[in-house]
Tab-separated table of C-alpha atoms and ligand atoms in Angstrom:
chain	number	residue	atom	x	y	z
A	146	MET	CA	113.735	116.763	78.274
A	147	VAL	CA	110.549	116.528	81.077
A	148	GLY	CA	107.535	117.720	79.192
A	149	TYR	CA	106.760	117.267	75.581
A	150	ALA	CA	104.038	119.799	74.788
A	151	PHE	CA	104.216	123.456	73.948
A	152	MET	CA	107.733	124.292	75.175
A	153	GLY	CA	108.629	120.562	74.840
A	154	ALA	CA	108.172	120.952	71.223
A	155	ALA	CA	109.642	124.532	70.902
A	156	HIS	CA	113.007	123.248	73.037
A	157	SER	CA	113.044	119.952	71.015
A	158	GLN	CA	113.107	122.016	67.748
A	159	ALA	CA	116.245	124.065	69.129
A	160	TRP	CA	117.990	120.904	70.214
A	161	ARG	CA	117.598	119.462	66.843
A	162	THR	CA	119.125	122.702	65.209
A	163	VAL	CA	121.606	124.099	67.625
A	164	ASN	CA	124.562	122.045	66.561
A	165	ARG	CA	123.627	122.258	62.680
A	166	VAL	CA	123.705	126.012	62.803
A	167	PHE	CA	126.254	127.162	65.346
A	168	ASP	CA	129.839	125.745	65.568
A	169	LEU	CA	129.940	124.392	69.396
A	170	PRO	CA	132.600	122.648	71.219
A	171	VAL	CA	129.879	120.094	72.419
A	172	ARG	CA	127.367	118.010	70.356
A	173	ALA	CA	123.926	117.464	71.550
A	174	ARG	CA	122.460	113.868	71.804
A	175	MET	CA	118.639	113.841	72.345
A	176	ALA	CA	118.449	110.802	74.639
A	177	LEU	CA	115.209	110.535	76.499
A	178	ILE	CA	112.145	112.365	76.832
A	179	CYS	CA	109.614	112.108	79.894
A	180	GLY	CA	105.875	112.665	80.073
A	181	ARG	CA	103.336	111.295	82.201
A	182	ASP	CA	101.324	109.544	79.599
A	183	GLU	CA	103.058	106.299	77.884
A	184	SER	CA	101.582	106.289	74.554
A	185	LYS	CA	101.717	110.245	74.084
A	186	VAL	CA	105.244	110.320	75.253
A	187	ALA	CA	106.129	107.530	72.902
A	188	ASP	CA	104.318	109.456	70.099
A	189	ALA	CA	106.044	112.699	71.108
A	190	ALA	CA	109.663	110.852	71.209
A	191	GLY	CA	109.294	109.719	67.592
A	192	ARG	CA	107.899	113.344	66.333
A	193	LEU	CA	110.213	115.380	68.109
A	194	GLY	CA	113.281	113.246	67.553
A	195	TRP	CA	114.408	111.764	70.922
A	196	GLU	CA	116.063	108.347	70.962
A	197	GLY	CA	113.977	107.092	74.221
A	198	HIS	CA	110.948	107.845	76.288
A	199	THR	CA	109.805	107.271	79.913
A	200	THR	CA	106.757	108.217	82.068
A	201	ASP	CA	109.277	108.802	85.039
A	202	TRP	CA	111.537	111.796	85.249
A	203	ARG	CA	113.467	110.059	87.744
A	204	GLU	CA	115.027	107.699	85.126
A	205	LEU	CA	116.306	110.859	83.549
A	206	ILE	CA	118.285	111.669	86.643
A	207	ALA	CA	119.626	108.007	87.305
A	208	ARG	CA	121.129	107.593	83.810
A	209	ASP	CA	124.696	107.773	83.612
A	210	ASP	CA	124.624	109.006	79.886
A	211	ILE	CA	122.478	111.803	80.282
A	212	ASP	CA	124.340	115.232	81.397
A	213	ILE	CA	121.666	117.972	80.944
A	214	VAL	CA	118.028	117.964	81.988
A	215	ASP	CA	115.692	120.353	80.037
A	216	VAL	CA	112.525	121.143	82.214
A	217	CYS	CA	109.535	122.107	80.105
A	218	THR	CA	106.590	121.359	82.929
A	219	PRO	CA	104.586	123.396	84.447
A	220	GLY	CA	105.751	125.401	87.410
A	221	ASP	CA	104.429	122.968	90.163
A	222	SER	CA	107.309	120.574	89.068
A	223	HIS	CA	110.098	122.788	88.521
A	224	ALA	CA	111.764	122.750	91.907
A	225	GLU	CA	111.284	119.105	92.586
A	226	ILE	CA	112.756	118.020	89.305
A	227	THR	CA	115.396	120.656	88.917
A	228	ILE	CA	116.901	119.986	92.711
A	229	ALA	CA	116.874	116.389	92.198
A	230	ALA	CA	118.885	116.717	88.879
A	231	LEU	CA	121.343	119.363	90.026
A	232	GLU	CA	122.330	117.046	93.336
A	233	ALA	CA	122.930	114.142	90.688
A	234	GLY	CA	125.305	116.365	88.956
A	235	LYS	CA	123.069	117.187	85.616
A	236	HIS	CA	122.999	120.493	84.139
A	237	VAL	CA	119.870	122.058	84.070
A	238	LEU	CA	117.717	124.492	81.834
A	239	CYS	CA	114.564	125.209	83.597
A	240	GLU	CA	111.625	127.150	81.959
A	241	LYS	CA	110.466	130.284	83.440
A	242	PRO	CA	108.984	131.429	85.578
A	243	LEU	CA	111.790	129.338	87.652
A	244	ALA	CA	108.920	128.385	90.465
A	245	ASN	CA	105.601	128.984	91.691
A	246	THR	CA	106.811	130.569	94.878
A	247	VAL	CA	109.938	132.493	95.980
A	248	GLU	CA	110.502	129.831	98.874
A	249	GLU	CA	110.840	127.096	96.073
A	250	ALA	CA	112.997	129.718	93.881
A	251	ARG	CA	115.299	130.270	96.739
A	252	ALA	CA	115.746	126.459	97.286
A	253	MET	CA	116.452	126.292	93.538
A	254	VAL	CA	118.981	128.848	93.877
A	255	ALA	CA	120.745	127.270	96.927
A	256	ALA	CA	120.860	123.992	94.774
A	257	ALA	CA	122.507	125.570	91.778
A	258	ALA	CA	125.080	127.189	94.109
A	259	LYS	CA	126.124	123.842	95.595
A	260	ALA	CA	126.031	122.399	92.080
A	261	GLN	CA	128.128	125.162	90.644
A	262	THR	CA	131.072	124.132	93.314
A	263	VAL	CA	131.473	120.959	91.183
A	264	GLY	CA	131.229	122.446	87.822
A	265	VAL	CA	127.219	121.905	87.434
A	266	ARG	CA	125.407	124.760	85.508
A	267	ALA	CA	121.794	125.912	85.806
A	268	MET	CA	119.806	128.260	83.547
A	269	CYS	CA	116.537	129.728	83.460
A	270	GLY	CA	114.687	129.797	80.005
A	271	PHE	CA	113.678	133.678	79.357
A	272	ASN	CA	114.245	133.075	75.702
A	273	TYR	CA	113.208	136.382	74.564
A	274	ARG	CA	116.531	137.903	75.754
A	275	ARG	CA	117.920	135.794	72.813
A	276	VAL	CA	115.743	137.747	69.937
A	277	PRO	CA	118.536	139.413	68.165
A	278	ALA	CA	116.589	142.818	68.416
A	279	VAL	CA	116.247	142.423	72.003
A	280	SER	CA	120.091	141.677	72.472
A	281	LEU	CA	120.728	144.725	70.178
A	282	MET	CA	118.558	146.789	72.371
A	283	ARG	CA	120.759	145.890	75.278
A	284	GLU	CA	123.860	146.772	73.385
A	285	LEU	CA	122.692	150.008	72.415
A	286	VAL	CA	121.799	150.958	75.838
A	287	ALA	CA	124.986	149.333	77.288
A	288	SER	CA	127.096	151.461	74.948
A	289	GLY	CA	125.442	154.853	76.105
A	290	ARG	CA	123.579	155.369	73.039
A	291	LEU	CA	120.143	155.962	74.973
A	292	GLY	CA	121.832	158.140	77.886
A	293	VAL	CA	119.965	157.828	81.025
A	294	ILE	CA	117.049	155.794	81.092
A	295	ARG	CA	114.056	157.947	82.205
A	296	HIS	CA	111.199	155.444	81.027
A	297	VAL	CA	110.370	151.720	80.412
A	298	ARG	CA	107.098	150.886	79.054
A	299	ALA	CA	106.205	147.157	78.279
A	300	VAL	CA	103.380	145.110	77.548
A	301	TYR	CA	102.573	141.561	77.169
A	302	LEU	CA	98.940	141.131	75.637
A	303	GLN	CA	97.251	137.913	74.630
A	304	ASP	CA	93.566	137.120	74.159
A	305	TRP	CA	93.189	133.360	74.395
A	306	ILE	CA	90.882	133.151	77.454
A	307	THR	CA	88.599	135.979	76.411
A	308	ASP	CA	85.806	133.296	75.899
A	309	PRO	CA	84.135	132.444	79.468
A	310	GLN	CA	83.540	128.837	78.241
A	311	PHE	CA	87.459	128.489	77.519
A	312	PRO	CA	88.131	125.499	80.300
A	313	LEU	CA	90.261	125.717	83.277
A	314	VAL	CA	93.362	124.559	82.077
A	315	TRP	CA	96.758	124.299	84.522
A	316	ARG	CA	97.583	127.735	83.788
A	317	LEU	CA	94.368	129.254	85.334
A	318	GLN	CA	95.199	127.153	88.702
A	319	LYS	CA	97.348	128.654	91.108
A	320	ASP	CA	98.481	125.262	92.745
A	321	LYS	CA	100.002	124.351	89.121
A	322	ALA	CA	100.902	127.591	87.641
A	323	GLY	CA	101.686	129.896	90.662
A	324	SER	CA	100.010	133.105	88.980
A	325	GLY	CA	98.075	133.690	85.835
A	326	ALA	CA	99.001	136.381	83.363
A	327	LEU	CA	101.447	137.899	86.032
A	328	GLY	CA	104.224	134.936	85.955
A	329	ASP	CA	103.284	133.443	82.632
A	330	ILE	CA	103.757	136.598	80.479
A	331	GLY	CA	104.416	139.219	83.072
A	332	ALA	CA	107.654	137.464	84.271
A	333	HIS	CA	108.974	137.982	80.411
A	334	ILE	CA	108.670	141.359	80.245
A	335	ILE	CA	109.993	141.996	83.809
A	336	ASP	CA	113.176	139.832	82.922
A	337	LEU	CA	113.444	141.256	79.348
A	338	THR	CA	113.387	145.208	80.377
A	339	GLN	CA	115.831	144.533	83.413
A	340	PHE	CA	117.953	142.592	80.974
A	341	VAL	CA	118.057	145.341	78.414
A	342	THR	CA	118.336	148.080	80.764
A	343	GLY	CA	120.725	146.690	83.206
A	344	GLN	CA	118.561	147.859	85.801
A	345	ARG	CA	116.501	146.200	88.579
A	346	ILE	CA	113.033	146.778	89.954
A	347	THR	CA	112.989	148.305	93.271
A	348	GLY	CA	109.202	148.673	94.147
A	349	VAL	CA	105.878	148.521	92.221
A	350	SER	CA	102.230	149.309	92.905
A	351	ALA	CA	99.776	146.958	91.195
A	352	ILE	CA	96.320	145.846	90.337
A	353	THR	CA	95.300	142.389	89.486
A	354	GLU	CA	91.900	140.951	88.236
A	355	THR	CA	90.444	137.971	87.384
A	356	PHE	CA	87.634	138.883	85.105
A	357	VAL	CA	86.049	135.218	84.434
A	358	LYS	CA	86.185	133.752	88.036
A	359	GLU	CA	84.529	130.331	87.132
A	360	ARG	CA	85.248	128.225	84.165
A	361	PRO	CA	84.348	124.624	82.637
A	362	LEU	CA	86.488	121.955	83.408
A	363	PRO	CA	88.693	120.624	80.696
A	364	ALA	CA	87.977	117.108	79.407
A	365	GLU	CA	91.616	116.423	79.971
A	366	SER	CA	94.432	118.711	81.224
A	367	SER	CA	95.473	120.567	78.291
A	368	GLY	CA	97.732	123.671	77.536
A	369	LEU	CA	97.713	126.941	75.406
A	370	ALA	CA	95.931	124.651	72.415
A	371	ALA	CA	92.460	123.988	74.469
A	372	SER	CA	89.563	125.272	73.274
A	373	ALA	CA	85.968	125.710	74.481
A	374	ASP	CA	85.080	122.590	72.548
A	375	GLY	CA	87.352	120.783	75.357
A	376	ALA	CA	85.493	121.958	78.043
A	377	GLY	CA	83.116	119.541	80.178
A	378	ALA	CA	79.751	120.502	82.087
A	379	ALA	CA	81.385	120.659	85.594
A	380	THR	CA	83.035	123.973	86.608
A	381	GLY	CA	85.553	125.237	88.669
A	382	GLN	CA	87.234	128.286	90.442
A	383	VAL	CA	89.832	130.268	88.478
A	384	THR	CA	92.317	130.935	91.096
A	385	VAL	CA	94.781	133.062	89.283
A	386	ASP	CA	94.839	136.547	87.909
A	387	ASP	CA	93.631	137.265	84.561
A	388	ALA	CA	95.514	140.604	84.141
A	389	ALA	CA	97.941	142.512	86.043
A	390	VAL	CA	99.152	146.353	85.682
A	391	PHE	CA	102.059	147.872	87.707
A	392	VAL	CA	104.166	150.512	87.796
A	393	ALA	CA	107.550	150.220	89.213
A	394	ARG	CA	110.799	152.197	90.049
A	395	LEU	CA	114.107	151.274	88.601
A	396	ASP	CA	117.494	151.337	90.455
A	397	GLY	CA	118.977	153.592	87.694
A	398	GLY	CA	115.932	156.514	88.491
A	399	GLY	CA	113.728	155.444	85.686
A	400	LEU	CA	109.949	154.922	85.847
A	401	ALA	CA	108.485	151.769	84.438
A	402	THR	CA	104.926	150.545	83.645
A	403	TYR	CA	103.763	146.933	83.035
A	404	GLU	CA	100.922	145.402	81.665
A	405	ALA	CA	100.170	141.921	81.476
A	406	THR	CA	96.960	140.401	80.127
A	407	ARG	CA	95.309	137.353	78.470
A	408	PHE	CA	92.197	139.661	77.674
A	409	ALA	CA	93.421	141.821	75.194
A	410	THR	CA	90.827	140.866	72.411
A	411	GLY	CA	92.617	140.520	69.033
A	412	ARG	CA	96.243	140.586	70.597
A	413	ARG	CA	97.717	137.089	70.372
A	414	ASN	CA	100.988	137.584	71.555
A	415	ALA	CA	101.803	141.194	71.509
A	416	LEU	CA	105.216	141.622	73.609
A	417	ARG	CA	105.852	145.335	73.250
A	418	VAL	CA	108.705	147.337	74.792
A	419	GLU	CA	109.748	151.070	74.555
A	420	ILE	CA	112.468	152.550	76.408
A	421	ASN	CA	113.388	156.368	76.677
A	422	GLY	CA	116.312	157.484	77.693
A	423	SER	CA	118.164	161.289	77.745
A	424	LEU	CA	119.854	160.588	74.268
A	425	GLY	CA	117.651	158.401	72.334
A	426	SER	CA	114.874	155.701	72.452
A	427	VAL	CA	114.131	152.238	71.503
A	428	ALA	CA	110.782	150.241	70.525
A	429	PHE	CA	110.511	146.693	70.156
A	430	ASP	CA	107.485	144.359	69.018
A	431	LEU	CA	107.746	140.624	69.146
A	432	GLU	CA	105.246	140.358	66.323
A	433	ARG	CA	107.863	142.165	64.114
A	434	LEU	CA	110.601	140.766	65.889
A	435	ASN	CA	113.544	141.258	63.207
A	436	GLU	CA	113.132	144.958	63.523
A	437	LEU	CA	114.116	147.596	66.145
A	438	GLU	CA	112.950	151.193	66.170
A	439	PHE	CA	115.613	153.429	67.173
A	440	TYR	CA	115.528	157.146	67.667
A	441	ASP	CA	118.489	159.028	67.894
A	442	ALA	CA	118.444	162.241	69.581
A	443	ALA	CA	122.116	163.407	68.512
A	444	GLU	CA	120.846	163.291	64.720
A	445	PRO	CA	120.508	166.911	63.150
A	446	GLY	CA	116.662	168.257	64.181
A	447	VAL	CA	115.424	168.147	60.589
A	448	GLU	CA	116.334	164.397	60.159
A	449	GLN	CA	115.267	163.242	63.514
A	450	GLY	CA	112.882	160.603	63.785
A	451	PHE	CA	112.161	156.736	64.600
A	452	ARG	CA	114.118	154.662	62.024
A	453	ARG	CA	113.657	151.056	61.612
A	454	ILE	CA	116.776	148.597	61.849
A	455	LEU	CA	116.101	145.434	60.198
A	456	VAL	CA	118.384	143.171	62.479
A	457	THR	CA	119.555	140.553	60.265
A	458	GLU	CA	123.000	141.766	59.447
A	459	GLY	CA	125.731	139.317	60.301
A	460	ASP	CA	127.187	141.506	62.815
A	461	HIS	CA	123.961	141.571	64.557
A	462	PRO	CA	123.803	139.416	67.495
A	463	TYR	CA	123.423	135.524	66.606
A	464	MET	CA	122.747	136.546	62.903
A	465	ALA	CA	125.811	135.340	61.364
A	466	ALA	CA	125.044	131.908	61.625
A	467	TRP	CA	121.678	132.395	59.734
A	468	TRP	CA	120.942	133.677	56.624
A	469	PRO	CA	121.925	136.536	54.150
A	470	PRO	CA	121.064	140.165	55.438
A	471	GLY	CA	117.037	140.608	55.036
A	472	HIS	CA	116.223	136.932	55.312
A	473	ILE	CA	114.200	137.197	58.470
A	474	ILE	CA	114.043	134.626	61.345
A	475	GLY	CA	111.261	134.078	63.728
A	476	TYR	CA	110.103	132.857	67.097
A	477	GLU	CA	111.816	129.461	67.214
A	478	HIS	CA	115.046	130.804	66.829
A	479	SER	CA	115.366	132.415	70.056
A	480	PHE	CA	115.235	128.951	71.749
A	481	THR	CA	118.223	127.986	69.279
A	482	HIS	CA	120.117	130.814	70.497
A	483	GLU	CA	119.201	129.907	74.231
A	484	LEU	CA	120.713	126.344	73.907
A	485	ARG	CA	123.812	127.786	71.806
A	486	ASP	CA	124.413	129.898	74.863
A	487	PHE	CA	123.627	127.174	77.224
A	488	LEU	CA	125.921	124.918	75.509
A	489	ALA	CA	128.671	127.324	75.110
A	490	ALA	CA	128.642	128.037	78.633
A	491	VAL	CA	128.609	124.383	79.783
A	492	ALA	CA	131.175	123.385	77.427
A	493	ALA	CA	133.659	126.491	78.696
A	494	GLY	CA	132.961	125.507	82.373
A	495	SER	CA	131.222	129.181	82.936
A	496	ASP	CA	128.053	130.071	84.286
A	497	PRO	CA	124.972	130.439	81.476
A	498	THR	CA	122.458	133.307	82.050
A	499	PRO	CA	119.989	134.037	82.972
A	500	SER	CA	121.057	132.402	86.114
A	501	PHE	CA	118.833	130.982	88.912
A	502	THR	CA	119.577	134.031	90.860
A	503	ASP	CA	118.404	136.340	87.990
A	504	ALA	CA	115.261	134.224	88.023
A	505	LEU	CA	114.773	134.583	91.828
A	506	GLN	CA	115.060	138.239	91.464
A	507	VAL	CA	112.123	138.333	88.994
A	508	GLN	CA	110.147	135.660	91.231
A	509	LEU	CA	110.482	138.507	93.860
A	510	VAL	CA	108.991	141.048	91.647
A	511	LEU	CA	106.309	138.510	90.970
A	512	ASP	CA	105.748	138.356	94.652
A	513	ALA	CA	105.983	142.104	95.229
A	514	VAL	CA	103.086	142.747	92.701
A	515	ALA	CA	100.739	140.232	93.857
A	516	ARG	CA	101.422	141.450	97.719
A	517	SER	CA	100.761	145.161	96.420
A	518	ALA	CA	97.711	144.237	94.503
A	519	GLU	CA	96.311	142.287	97.500
A	520	LEU	CA	97.095	145.382	99.606
A	521	GLY	CA	94.946	147.816	97.644
A	522	SER	CA	98.252	148.657	95.472
A	523	SER	CA	100.248	149.730	98.244
A	524	TRP	CA	103.998	150.585	97.414
A	525	THR	CA	105.805	147.396	97.894
A	526	GLY	CA	109.561	147.119	97.695
A	527	VAL	CA	111.297	144.126	95.993
A	528	GLU	CA	113.921	142.744	98.481
A	529	PRO	CA	117.277	142.917	96.699
A	530	VAL	CA	119.342	139.779	95.670
A	531	PRO	CA	123.242	139.758	96.096
A	532	ALA	CA	124.300	139.255	92.601
A	533	PRO	CA	124.048	141.649	89.789
A	534	VAL	CA	121.632	140.944	86.944
A	535	THR	CA	123.750	139.057	84.178
A	536	ALA	CA	124.228	139.557	80.730
B	868	NAD	N1	109.670	130.613	77.288
B	868	NAD	C1	108.542	131.028	76.820
B	868	NAD	O1	108.142	131.541	75.677
B	868	NAD	C2	107.444	129.719	77.290
B	868	NAD	C3	106.242	129.842	76.497
B	868	NAD	C4	105.185	129.096	77.081
B	868	NAD	C5	105.464	128.129	78.463
B	868	NAD	N2	106.474	128.242	78.949
B	868	NAD	C6	106.835	127.726	80.358
B	868	NAD	O2	107.238	126.210	79.978
B	868	NAD	C7	106.586	125.658	81.169
B	868	NAD	C8	105.711	124.467	80.411
B	868	NAD	O3	104.646	125.153	79.540
B	868	NAD	P1	103.889	124.785	78.263
B	868	NAD	O4	103.249	125.718	77.767
B	868	NAD	O5	104.994	123.977	77.699
B	868	NAD	O6	102.997	123.702	78.824
B	868	NAD	P2	102.094	122.326	78.259
B	868	NAD	O7	100.844	122.251	79.103
B	868	NAD	O8	101.971	122.444	76.949
B	868	NAD	O9	103.188	121.242	78.537
B	868	NAD	C9	103.291	120.752	79.792
B	868	NAD	C10	103.894	119.394	79.665
B	868	NAD	O10	104.508	119.043	80.983
B	868	NAD	C11	104.012	117.488	81.154
B	868	NAD	N3	104.031	117.391	82.584
B	868	NAD	C12	103.415	118.056	83.536
B	868	NAD	N4	103.625	117.544	84.955
B	868	NAD	C13	104.603	116.741	84.778
B	868	NAD	C14	105.460	116.050	85.357
B	868	NAD	N5	105.152	115.918	86.824
B	868	NAD	N6	106.152	115.012	85.004
B	868	NAD	C15	106.371	114.627	83.646
B	868	NAD	N7	105.565	115.619	82.752
B	868	NAD	C16	104.892	116.340	83.181
B	868	NAD	C17	102.723	117.456	80.598
B	868	NAD	O11	102.350	116.109	80.056
B	868	NAD	C18	103.206	118.376	79.344
B	868	NAD	O12	103.745	117.767	78.439
B	868	NAD	C19	106.050	126.343	81.907
B	868	NAD	O13	106.647	126.560	83.089
B	868	NAD	C20	105.572	127.646	81.092
B	868	NAD	O14	105.615	128.924	81.965
B	868	NAD	C21	107.653	129.396	78.480
């Protein structure tokens, strides 16, 4: 694994758990974790359960006893590490968004395609696909229970930088993060809605805003856990969007709206999606992730209404491996499910999803949104990618 902070910890939790919960033909050994600071990565290795640590990711790639590289760093290093790992014959799980630019994402897709010819697999970490209620939404759409999809309404709302004194962490720097709320959390709702509907965004009209344009430089590079207390006296420019709002068309004829912001005061991590079809609707809220709201227009008129499905039954996606019905799961389980699917695909010699091509398609949407916003919200088509969105 490369990176030991937020995603490093979340993925480590999943690596520790996956073989204890799911019956898989391969067993993960947590061999080596990489970070740039020797004492911090040594501490992280002990805390997170890794056998060894290093300050140079090239060591992971050089070692013969390492088969999988899990990339949990900011976007500016995804392409370099991932391409080197694939070329060395390592299976790769890379965090989202796949890259900071379309160009990098294309290079990663090319490396994955070449690696695939010798049985090496690549996957991008859009973990919310693996929330059981989200998988169930997809199954309901795929089985026709919603009919023709007319509307997709998706928001991802956070509020961690509303304080103008919050420091200029890497997520607020374009060279490190690629974009702001758009690529960080907008990417999730783009992937999730396309995954659930099986439809792709064909074009967008967008507005973006950077509400606080200058911020104190952080005392040291820090992630989401930083606070205004960690800020120094010097300031620097915020070079990414604080919020992105866009409308989109789907290739199945539906209309979609998206909002991604870090300025929704009081909303800590509110990912909400509603989908309306000709025969029914579903609504999902990550803050109540064990639940799915379902409206079935085929029910008798007097009984119609949204009902709550508690997605904890043994025949709900992923749930047979966990607890008895009604015993809820949480955020971290989405990563365990992600690794379960990744390891199962690697063991079976099949391609895990979302593929790098799926993630490139998300990158093309992000790019279209950014270009539309720059051009005064002008309608901007999303370049199609050859392969279908994979399940
Ligand atoms: N799937 C999700 O829900 C989710 C949530 C948060 C972040 N992410 C993604 O995960 C990635 C990491 O985000 P994070 O929140 O964990 O960031 P973070 O700041 O918490 O951690 C980044 C880690 O990468 C390390 N790092 C940075 N550059 C490195 C390099 N060149 N070599 C080795 N280590 C390096 C840092 O030391 C740190 O350990 C990003 O791509 C982000 O978009 C995904």
